[in-house]
PDB file of C-alpha atoms in Angstrom:
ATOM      1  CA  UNK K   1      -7.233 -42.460 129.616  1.00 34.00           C
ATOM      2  CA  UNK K   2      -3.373 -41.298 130.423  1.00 38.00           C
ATOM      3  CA  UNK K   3      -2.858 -38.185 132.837  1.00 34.00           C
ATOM      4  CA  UNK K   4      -1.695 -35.255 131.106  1.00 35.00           C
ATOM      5  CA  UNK K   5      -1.944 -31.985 132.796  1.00 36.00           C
ATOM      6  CA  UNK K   6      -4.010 -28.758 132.089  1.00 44.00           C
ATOM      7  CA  UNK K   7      -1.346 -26.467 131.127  1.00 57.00           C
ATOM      8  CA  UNK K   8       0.644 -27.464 127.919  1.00 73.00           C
ATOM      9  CA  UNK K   9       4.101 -26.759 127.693  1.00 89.00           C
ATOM     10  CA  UNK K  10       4.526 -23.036 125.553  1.00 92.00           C
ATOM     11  CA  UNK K  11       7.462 -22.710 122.763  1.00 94.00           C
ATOM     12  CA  UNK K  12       8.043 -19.034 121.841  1.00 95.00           C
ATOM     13  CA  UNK K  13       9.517 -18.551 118.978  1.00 95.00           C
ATOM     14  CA  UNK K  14      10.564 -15.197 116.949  1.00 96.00           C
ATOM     15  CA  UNK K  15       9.142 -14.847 113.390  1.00 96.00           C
ATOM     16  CA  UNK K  16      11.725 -16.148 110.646  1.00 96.00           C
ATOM     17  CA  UNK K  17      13.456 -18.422 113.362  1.00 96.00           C
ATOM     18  CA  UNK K  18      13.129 -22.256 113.173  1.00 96.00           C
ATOM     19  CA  UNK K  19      11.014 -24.173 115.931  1.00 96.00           C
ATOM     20  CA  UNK K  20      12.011 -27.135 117.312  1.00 96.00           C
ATOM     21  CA  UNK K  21       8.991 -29.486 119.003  1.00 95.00           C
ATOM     22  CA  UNK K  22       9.654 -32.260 121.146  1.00 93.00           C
ATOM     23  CA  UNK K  23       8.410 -35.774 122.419  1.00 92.00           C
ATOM     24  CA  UNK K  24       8.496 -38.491 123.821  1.00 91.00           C
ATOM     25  CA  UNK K  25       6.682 -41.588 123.471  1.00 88.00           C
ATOM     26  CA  UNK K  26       6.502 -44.489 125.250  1.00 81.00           C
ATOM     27  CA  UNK K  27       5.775 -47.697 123.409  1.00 85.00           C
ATOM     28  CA  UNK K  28       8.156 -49.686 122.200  1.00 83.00           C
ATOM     29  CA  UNK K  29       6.001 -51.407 119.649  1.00 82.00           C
ATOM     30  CA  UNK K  30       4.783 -48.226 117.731  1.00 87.00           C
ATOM     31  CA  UNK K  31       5.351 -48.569 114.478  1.00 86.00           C
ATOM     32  CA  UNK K  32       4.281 -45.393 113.130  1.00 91.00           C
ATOM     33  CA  UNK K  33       4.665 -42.169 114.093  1.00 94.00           C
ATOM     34  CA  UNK K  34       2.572 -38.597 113.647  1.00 94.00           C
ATOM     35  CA  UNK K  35       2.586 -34.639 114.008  1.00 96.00           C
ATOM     36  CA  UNK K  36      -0.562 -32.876 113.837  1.00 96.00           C
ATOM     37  CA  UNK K  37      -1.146 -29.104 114.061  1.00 97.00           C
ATOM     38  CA  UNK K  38      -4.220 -28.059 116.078  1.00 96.00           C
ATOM     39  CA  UNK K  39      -5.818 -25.061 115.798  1.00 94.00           C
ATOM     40  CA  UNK K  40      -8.451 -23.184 118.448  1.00 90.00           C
ATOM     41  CA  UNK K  41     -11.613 -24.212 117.803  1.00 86.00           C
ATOM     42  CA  UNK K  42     -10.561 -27.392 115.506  1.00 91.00           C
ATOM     43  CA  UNK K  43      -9.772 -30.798 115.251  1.00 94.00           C
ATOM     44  CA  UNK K  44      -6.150 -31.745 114.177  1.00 95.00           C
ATOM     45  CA  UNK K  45      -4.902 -31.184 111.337  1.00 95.00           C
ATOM     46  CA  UNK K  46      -1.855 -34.169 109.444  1.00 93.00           C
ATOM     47  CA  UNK K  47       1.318 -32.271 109.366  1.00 95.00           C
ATOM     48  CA  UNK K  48       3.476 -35.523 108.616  1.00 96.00           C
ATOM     49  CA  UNK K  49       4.866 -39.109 109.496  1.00 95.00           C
ATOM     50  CA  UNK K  50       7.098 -41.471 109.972  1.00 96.00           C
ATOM     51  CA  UNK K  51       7.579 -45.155 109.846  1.00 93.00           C
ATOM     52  CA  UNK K  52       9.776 -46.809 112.761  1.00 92.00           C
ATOM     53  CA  UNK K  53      12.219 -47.608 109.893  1.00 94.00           C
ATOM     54  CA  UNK K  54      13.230 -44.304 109.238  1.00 96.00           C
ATOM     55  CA  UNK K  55      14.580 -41.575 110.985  1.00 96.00           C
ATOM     56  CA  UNK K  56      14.342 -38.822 109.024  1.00 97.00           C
ATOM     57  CA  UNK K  57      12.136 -37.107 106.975  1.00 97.00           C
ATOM     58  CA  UNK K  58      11.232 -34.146 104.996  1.00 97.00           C
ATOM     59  CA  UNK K  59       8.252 -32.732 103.833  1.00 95.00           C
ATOM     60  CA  UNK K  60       7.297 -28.452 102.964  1.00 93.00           C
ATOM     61  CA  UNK K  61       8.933 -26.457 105.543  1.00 96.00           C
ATOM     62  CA  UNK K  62       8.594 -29.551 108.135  1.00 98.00           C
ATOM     63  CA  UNK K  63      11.417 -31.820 109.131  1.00 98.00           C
ATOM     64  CA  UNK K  64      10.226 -34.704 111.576  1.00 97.00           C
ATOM     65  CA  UNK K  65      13.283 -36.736 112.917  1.00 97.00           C
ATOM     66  CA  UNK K  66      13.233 -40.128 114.885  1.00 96.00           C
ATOM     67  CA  UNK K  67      15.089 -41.525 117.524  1.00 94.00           C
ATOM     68  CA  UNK K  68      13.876 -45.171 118.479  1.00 91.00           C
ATOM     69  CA  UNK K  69      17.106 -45.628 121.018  1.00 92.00           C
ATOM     70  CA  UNK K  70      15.930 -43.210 123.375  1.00 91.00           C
ATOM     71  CA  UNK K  71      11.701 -42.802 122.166  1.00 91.00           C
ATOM     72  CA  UNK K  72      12.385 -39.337 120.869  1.00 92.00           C
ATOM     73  CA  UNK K  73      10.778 -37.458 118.152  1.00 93.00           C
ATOM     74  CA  UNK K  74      11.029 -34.128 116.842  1.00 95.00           C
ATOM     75  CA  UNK K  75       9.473 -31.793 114.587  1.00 97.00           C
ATOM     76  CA  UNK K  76      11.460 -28.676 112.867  1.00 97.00           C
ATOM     77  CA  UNK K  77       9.733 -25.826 111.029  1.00 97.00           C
ATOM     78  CA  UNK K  78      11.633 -23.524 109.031  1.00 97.00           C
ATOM     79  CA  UNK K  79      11.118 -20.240 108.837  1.00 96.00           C
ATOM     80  CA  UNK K  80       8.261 -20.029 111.245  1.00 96.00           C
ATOM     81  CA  UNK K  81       5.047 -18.440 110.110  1.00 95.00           C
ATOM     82  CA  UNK K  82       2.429 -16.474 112.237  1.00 95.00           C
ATOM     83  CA  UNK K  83       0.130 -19.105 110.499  1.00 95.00           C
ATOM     84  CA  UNK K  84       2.082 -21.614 112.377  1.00 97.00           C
ATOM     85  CA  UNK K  85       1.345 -20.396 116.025  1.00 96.00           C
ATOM     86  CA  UNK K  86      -1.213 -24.002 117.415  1.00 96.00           C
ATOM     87  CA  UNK K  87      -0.732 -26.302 119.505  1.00 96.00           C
ATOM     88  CA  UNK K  88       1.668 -29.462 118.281  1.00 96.00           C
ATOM     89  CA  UNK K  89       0.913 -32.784 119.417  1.00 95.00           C
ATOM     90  CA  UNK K  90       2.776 -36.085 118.114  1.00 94.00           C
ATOM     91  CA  UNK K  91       0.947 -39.474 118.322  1.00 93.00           C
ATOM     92  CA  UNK K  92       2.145 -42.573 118.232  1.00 91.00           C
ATOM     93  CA  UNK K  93       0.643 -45.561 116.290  1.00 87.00           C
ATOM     94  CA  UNK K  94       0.411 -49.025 118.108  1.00 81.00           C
ATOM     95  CA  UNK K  95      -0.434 -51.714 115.800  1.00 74.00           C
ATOM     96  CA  UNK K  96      -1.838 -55.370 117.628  1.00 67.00           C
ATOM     97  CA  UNK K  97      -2.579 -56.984 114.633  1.00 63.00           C
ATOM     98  CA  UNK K  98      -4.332 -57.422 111.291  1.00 60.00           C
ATOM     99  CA  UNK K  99      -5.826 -53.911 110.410  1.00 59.00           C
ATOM    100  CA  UNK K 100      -6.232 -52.999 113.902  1.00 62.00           C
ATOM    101  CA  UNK K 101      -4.020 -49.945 115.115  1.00 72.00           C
ATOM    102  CA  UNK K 102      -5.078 -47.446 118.084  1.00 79.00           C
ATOM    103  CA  UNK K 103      -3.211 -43.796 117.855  1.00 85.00           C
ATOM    104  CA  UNK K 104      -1.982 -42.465 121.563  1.00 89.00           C
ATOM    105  CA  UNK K 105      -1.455 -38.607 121.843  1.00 91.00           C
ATOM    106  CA  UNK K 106       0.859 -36.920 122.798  1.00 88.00           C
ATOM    107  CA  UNK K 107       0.520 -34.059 125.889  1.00 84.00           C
ATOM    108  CA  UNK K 108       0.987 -31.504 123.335  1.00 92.00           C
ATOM    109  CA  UNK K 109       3.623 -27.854 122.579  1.00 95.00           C
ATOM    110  CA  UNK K 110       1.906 -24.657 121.964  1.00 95.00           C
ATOM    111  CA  UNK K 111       4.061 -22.733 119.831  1.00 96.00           C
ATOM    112  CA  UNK K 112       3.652 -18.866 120.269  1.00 94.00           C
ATOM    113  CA  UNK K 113       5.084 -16.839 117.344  1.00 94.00           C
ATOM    114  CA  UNK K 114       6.489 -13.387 118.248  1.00 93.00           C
ATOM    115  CA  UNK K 115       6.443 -10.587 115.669  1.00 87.00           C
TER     116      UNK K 115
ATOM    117  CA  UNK X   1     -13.549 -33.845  97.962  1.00 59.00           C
ATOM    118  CA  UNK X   2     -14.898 -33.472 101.230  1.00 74.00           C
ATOM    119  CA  UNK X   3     -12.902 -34.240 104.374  1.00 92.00           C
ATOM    120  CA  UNK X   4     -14.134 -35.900 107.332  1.00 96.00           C
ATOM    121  CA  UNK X   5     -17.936 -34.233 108.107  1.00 97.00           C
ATOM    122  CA  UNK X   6     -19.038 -34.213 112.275  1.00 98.00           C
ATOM    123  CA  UNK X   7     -22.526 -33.350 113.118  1.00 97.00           C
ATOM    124  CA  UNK X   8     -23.808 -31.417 115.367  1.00 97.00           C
ATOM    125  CA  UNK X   9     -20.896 -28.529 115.794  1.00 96.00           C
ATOM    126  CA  UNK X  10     -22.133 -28.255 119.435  1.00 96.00           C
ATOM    127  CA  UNK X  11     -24.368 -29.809 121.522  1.00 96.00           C
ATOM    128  CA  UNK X  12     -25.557 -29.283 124.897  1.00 98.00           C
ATOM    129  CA  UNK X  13     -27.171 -32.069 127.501  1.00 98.00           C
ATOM    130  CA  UNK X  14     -27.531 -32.591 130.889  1.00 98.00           C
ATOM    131  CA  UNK X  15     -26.485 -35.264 133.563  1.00 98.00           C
ATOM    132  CA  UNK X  16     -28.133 -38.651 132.986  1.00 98.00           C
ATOM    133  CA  UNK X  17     -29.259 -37.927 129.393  1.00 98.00           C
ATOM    134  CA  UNK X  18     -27.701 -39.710 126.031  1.00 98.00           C
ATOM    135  CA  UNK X  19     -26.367 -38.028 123.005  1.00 98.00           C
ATOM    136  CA  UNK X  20     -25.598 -39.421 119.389  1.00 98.00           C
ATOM    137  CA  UNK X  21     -22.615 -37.626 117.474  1.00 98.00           C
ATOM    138  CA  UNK X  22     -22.292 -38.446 114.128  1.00 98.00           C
ATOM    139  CA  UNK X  23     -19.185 -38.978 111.874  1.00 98.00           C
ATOM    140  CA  UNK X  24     -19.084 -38.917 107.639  1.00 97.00           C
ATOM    141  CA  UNK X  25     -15.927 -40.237 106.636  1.00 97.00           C
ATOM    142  CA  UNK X  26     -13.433 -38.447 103.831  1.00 95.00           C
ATOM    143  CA  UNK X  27     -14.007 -40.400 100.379  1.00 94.00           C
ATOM    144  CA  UNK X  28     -12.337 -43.856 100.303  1.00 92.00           C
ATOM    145  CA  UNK X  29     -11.689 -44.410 103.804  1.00 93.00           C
ATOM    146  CA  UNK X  30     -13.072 -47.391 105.205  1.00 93.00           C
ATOM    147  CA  UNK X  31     -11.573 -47.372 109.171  1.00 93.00           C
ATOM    148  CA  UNK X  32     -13.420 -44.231 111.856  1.00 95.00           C
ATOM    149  CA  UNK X  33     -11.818 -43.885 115.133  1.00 95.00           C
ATOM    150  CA  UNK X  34     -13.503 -41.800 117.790  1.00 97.00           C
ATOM    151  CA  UNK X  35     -11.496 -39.372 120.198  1.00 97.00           C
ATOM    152  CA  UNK X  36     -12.459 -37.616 123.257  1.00 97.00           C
ATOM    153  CA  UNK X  37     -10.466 -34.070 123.876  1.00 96.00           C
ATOM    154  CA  UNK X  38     -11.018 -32.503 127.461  1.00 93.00           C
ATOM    155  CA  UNK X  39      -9.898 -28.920 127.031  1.00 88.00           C
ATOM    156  CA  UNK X  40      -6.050 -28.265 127.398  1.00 86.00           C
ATOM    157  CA  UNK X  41      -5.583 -32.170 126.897  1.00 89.00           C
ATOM    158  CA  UNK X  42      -4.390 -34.243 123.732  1.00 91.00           C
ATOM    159  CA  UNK X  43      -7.411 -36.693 122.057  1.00 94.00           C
ATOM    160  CA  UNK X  44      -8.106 -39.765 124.157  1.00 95.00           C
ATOM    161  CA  UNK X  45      -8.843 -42.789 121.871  1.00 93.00           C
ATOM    162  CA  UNK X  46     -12.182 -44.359 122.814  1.00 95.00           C
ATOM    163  CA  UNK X  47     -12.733 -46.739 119.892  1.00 93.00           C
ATOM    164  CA  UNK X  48     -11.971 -47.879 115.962  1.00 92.00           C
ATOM    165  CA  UNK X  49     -14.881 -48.877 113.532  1.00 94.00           C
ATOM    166  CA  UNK X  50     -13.842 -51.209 110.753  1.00 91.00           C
ATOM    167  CA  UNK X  51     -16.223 -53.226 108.770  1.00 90.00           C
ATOM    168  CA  UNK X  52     -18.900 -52.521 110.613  1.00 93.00           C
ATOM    169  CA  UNK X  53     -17.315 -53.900 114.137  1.00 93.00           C
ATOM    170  CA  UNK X  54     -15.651 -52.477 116.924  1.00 92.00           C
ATOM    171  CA  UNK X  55     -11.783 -53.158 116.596  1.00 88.00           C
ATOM    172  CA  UNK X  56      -9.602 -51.759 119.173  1.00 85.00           C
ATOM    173  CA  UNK X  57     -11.646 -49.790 122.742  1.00 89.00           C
ATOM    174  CA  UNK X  58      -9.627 -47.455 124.804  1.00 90.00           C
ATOM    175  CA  UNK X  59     -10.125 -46.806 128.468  1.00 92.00           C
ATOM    176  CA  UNK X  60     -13.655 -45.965 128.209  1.00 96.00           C
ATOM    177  CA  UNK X  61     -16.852 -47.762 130.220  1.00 97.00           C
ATOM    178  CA  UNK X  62     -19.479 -49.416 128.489  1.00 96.00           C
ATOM    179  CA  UNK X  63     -21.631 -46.034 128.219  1.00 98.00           C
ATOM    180  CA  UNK X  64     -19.661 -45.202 125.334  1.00 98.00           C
ATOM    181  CA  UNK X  65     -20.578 -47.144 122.570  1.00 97.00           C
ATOM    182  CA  UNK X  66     -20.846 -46.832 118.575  1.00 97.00           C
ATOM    183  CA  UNK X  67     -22.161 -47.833 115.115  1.00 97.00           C
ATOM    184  CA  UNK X  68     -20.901 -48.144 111.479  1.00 97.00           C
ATOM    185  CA  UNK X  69     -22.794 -48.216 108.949  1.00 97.00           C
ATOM    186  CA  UNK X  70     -21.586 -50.205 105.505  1.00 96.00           C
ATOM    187  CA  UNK X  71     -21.321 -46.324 103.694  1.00 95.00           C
ATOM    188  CA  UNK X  72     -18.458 -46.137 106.190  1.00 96.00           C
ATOM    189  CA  UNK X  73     -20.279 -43.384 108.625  1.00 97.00           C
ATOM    190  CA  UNK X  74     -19.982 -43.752 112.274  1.00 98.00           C
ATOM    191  CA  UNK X  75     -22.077 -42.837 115.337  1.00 98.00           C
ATOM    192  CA  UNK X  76     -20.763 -42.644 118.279  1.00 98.00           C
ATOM    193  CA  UNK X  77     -23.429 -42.862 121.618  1.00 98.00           C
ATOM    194  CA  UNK X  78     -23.184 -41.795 125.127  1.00 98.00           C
ATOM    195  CA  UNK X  79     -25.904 -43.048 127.878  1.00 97.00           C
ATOM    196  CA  UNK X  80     -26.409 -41.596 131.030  1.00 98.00           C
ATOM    197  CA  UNK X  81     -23.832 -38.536 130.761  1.00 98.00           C
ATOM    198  CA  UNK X  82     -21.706 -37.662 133.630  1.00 98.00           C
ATOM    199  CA  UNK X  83     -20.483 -33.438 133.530  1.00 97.00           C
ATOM    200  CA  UNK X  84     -17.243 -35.220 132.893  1.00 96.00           C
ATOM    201  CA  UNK X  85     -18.178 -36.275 129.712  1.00 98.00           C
ATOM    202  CA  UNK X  86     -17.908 -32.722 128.312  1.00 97.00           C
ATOM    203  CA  UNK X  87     -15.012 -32.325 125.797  1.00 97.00           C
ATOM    204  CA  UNK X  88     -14.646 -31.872 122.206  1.00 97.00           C
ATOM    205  CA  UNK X  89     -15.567 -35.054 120.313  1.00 98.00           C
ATOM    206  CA  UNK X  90     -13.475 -36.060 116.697  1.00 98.00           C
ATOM    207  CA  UNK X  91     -13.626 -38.600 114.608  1.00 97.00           C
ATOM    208  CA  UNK X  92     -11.115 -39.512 112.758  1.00 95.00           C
ATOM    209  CA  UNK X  93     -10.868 -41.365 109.294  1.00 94.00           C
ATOM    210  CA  UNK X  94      -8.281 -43.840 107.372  1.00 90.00           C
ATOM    211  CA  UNK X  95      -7.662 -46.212 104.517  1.00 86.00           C
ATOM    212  CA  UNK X  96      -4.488 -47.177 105.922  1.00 82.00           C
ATOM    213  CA  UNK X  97      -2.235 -45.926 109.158  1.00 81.00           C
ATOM    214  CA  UNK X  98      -2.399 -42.104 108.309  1.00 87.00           C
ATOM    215  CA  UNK X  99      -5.820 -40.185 110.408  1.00 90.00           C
ATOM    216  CA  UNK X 100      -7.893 -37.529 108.952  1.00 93.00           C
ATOM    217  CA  UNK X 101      -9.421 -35.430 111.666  1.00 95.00           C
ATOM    218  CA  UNK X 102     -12.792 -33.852 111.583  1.00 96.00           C
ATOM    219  CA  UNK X 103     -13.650 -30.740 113.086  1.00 96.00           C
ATOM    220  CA  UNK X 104     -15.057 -32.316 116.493  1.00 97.00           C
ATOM    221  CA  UNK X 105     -18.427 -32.047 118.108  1.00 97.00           C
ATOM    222  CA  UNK X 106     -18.417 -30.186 121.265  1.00 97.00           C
ATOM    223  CA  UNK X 107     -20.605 -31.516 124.372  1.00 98.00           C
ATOM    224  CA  UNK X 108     -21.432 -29.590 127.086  1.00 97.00           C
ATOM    225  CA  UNK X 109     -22.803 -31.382 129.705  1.00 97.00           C
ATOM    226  CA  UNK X 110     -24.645 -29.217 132.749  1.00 96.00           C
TER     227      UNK X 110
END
């Protein structure tokens, strides 16, 4: 597996305000991209994608933007939510052929809401 | 509609023994990956199920193998367990790119 350390990055962010997550991937032939929302004590929940042709998109409160010239992604929320306070991880899809696609993880934002 | 189903919640061994963790797939998904989390990590991909074969096998040794089964469920079996093998197991499901997560089987191995 990839080395990722122990302590995740932490994104504080006051109640109301918009978040901004980060990453960067690493593979030049992902094709796909993902943000999932993870939760203590649960697996990770789909929060949205994005297809390497794109480099934009919307979806409720989310805004995931993609930069294939420097292998940057981003995830906005709006109007962050004490509901939103997990930890943020984007994966990358890298498809070798026919149906077969593995999904590599990112290290992963906790995002800490303050009232 | 149910999501993606893991059994056992959590599960405890020790060093040397072998586990089975079991994965239902949401309805309609045909493809079951298997992740390992170690805690404070992201998921580590260890394989992909689809039609009943093993597609695509991360960095893992050969004492991590797996099963599907033509309803689409998956197992997924580790021999001779190492305390490093402790982590939070998910499965994940798919008809097409997009992942469904489950809600992980934790191993603790002593």
């Amino acid at each position: 597996g990839e080395s990722v350390g122990l302590h995740l990055p932490t994104l504080s962010v006051q109640e109301g305000d918009n978040s901004i997550i980060n990453c960067a991937y690493s593979n030049s032939a992902s094709d796909y991209f993902i943000w999932y929302k993870q939760e203590s004590g649960k697996g990770p929940q789909f929060i949205i994608d994005i297809r390497s042709n794109m480099d934009k998109r919307q979806g409720q409160r989310v805004t995931v933007l993609l930069n294939k010239t420097v292998k940057h992604l981003s995830l906005q929320i709006a109007a962050t939510q004490p509901g939103d306070s997990a930890v943020y991880f984007c994966a990358e899809n890298i498809w070798v052929g026919n149906r077969d696609d593995k999904i590599i993880f990112g290290k992963g934002t906790r995002l800490h809401i303050l009232p | 509609d149910a999501g993606v189903t893991q059994s056992p919640t959590h599960l405890i061994k020790t060093r040397g023994q072998q586990v089975t963790l079991r994965c239902s797939p949401k309805s309609g998904h045909d493809t079951v990956s298997w992740y390992q989390q170690a805690l404070g990590q992201g998921p580590q991909f260890i394989f992909q199920y689809y039609e009943e074969e093993e597609r695509q096998r991360g960095n893992f040794p050969d004492r991590f193998s797996g099963h599907q089964f033509p309803n689409y469920s998956s197992e997924l079996n580790v021999n001779a367990l190492l305390l490093g093998d402790s982590a939070l197991y998910l499965c994940a499901s798919s008809l097409d790119k997009r992942q469904f997560f489950g809600p992980g089987t934790r191993l603790t191995v002593l």
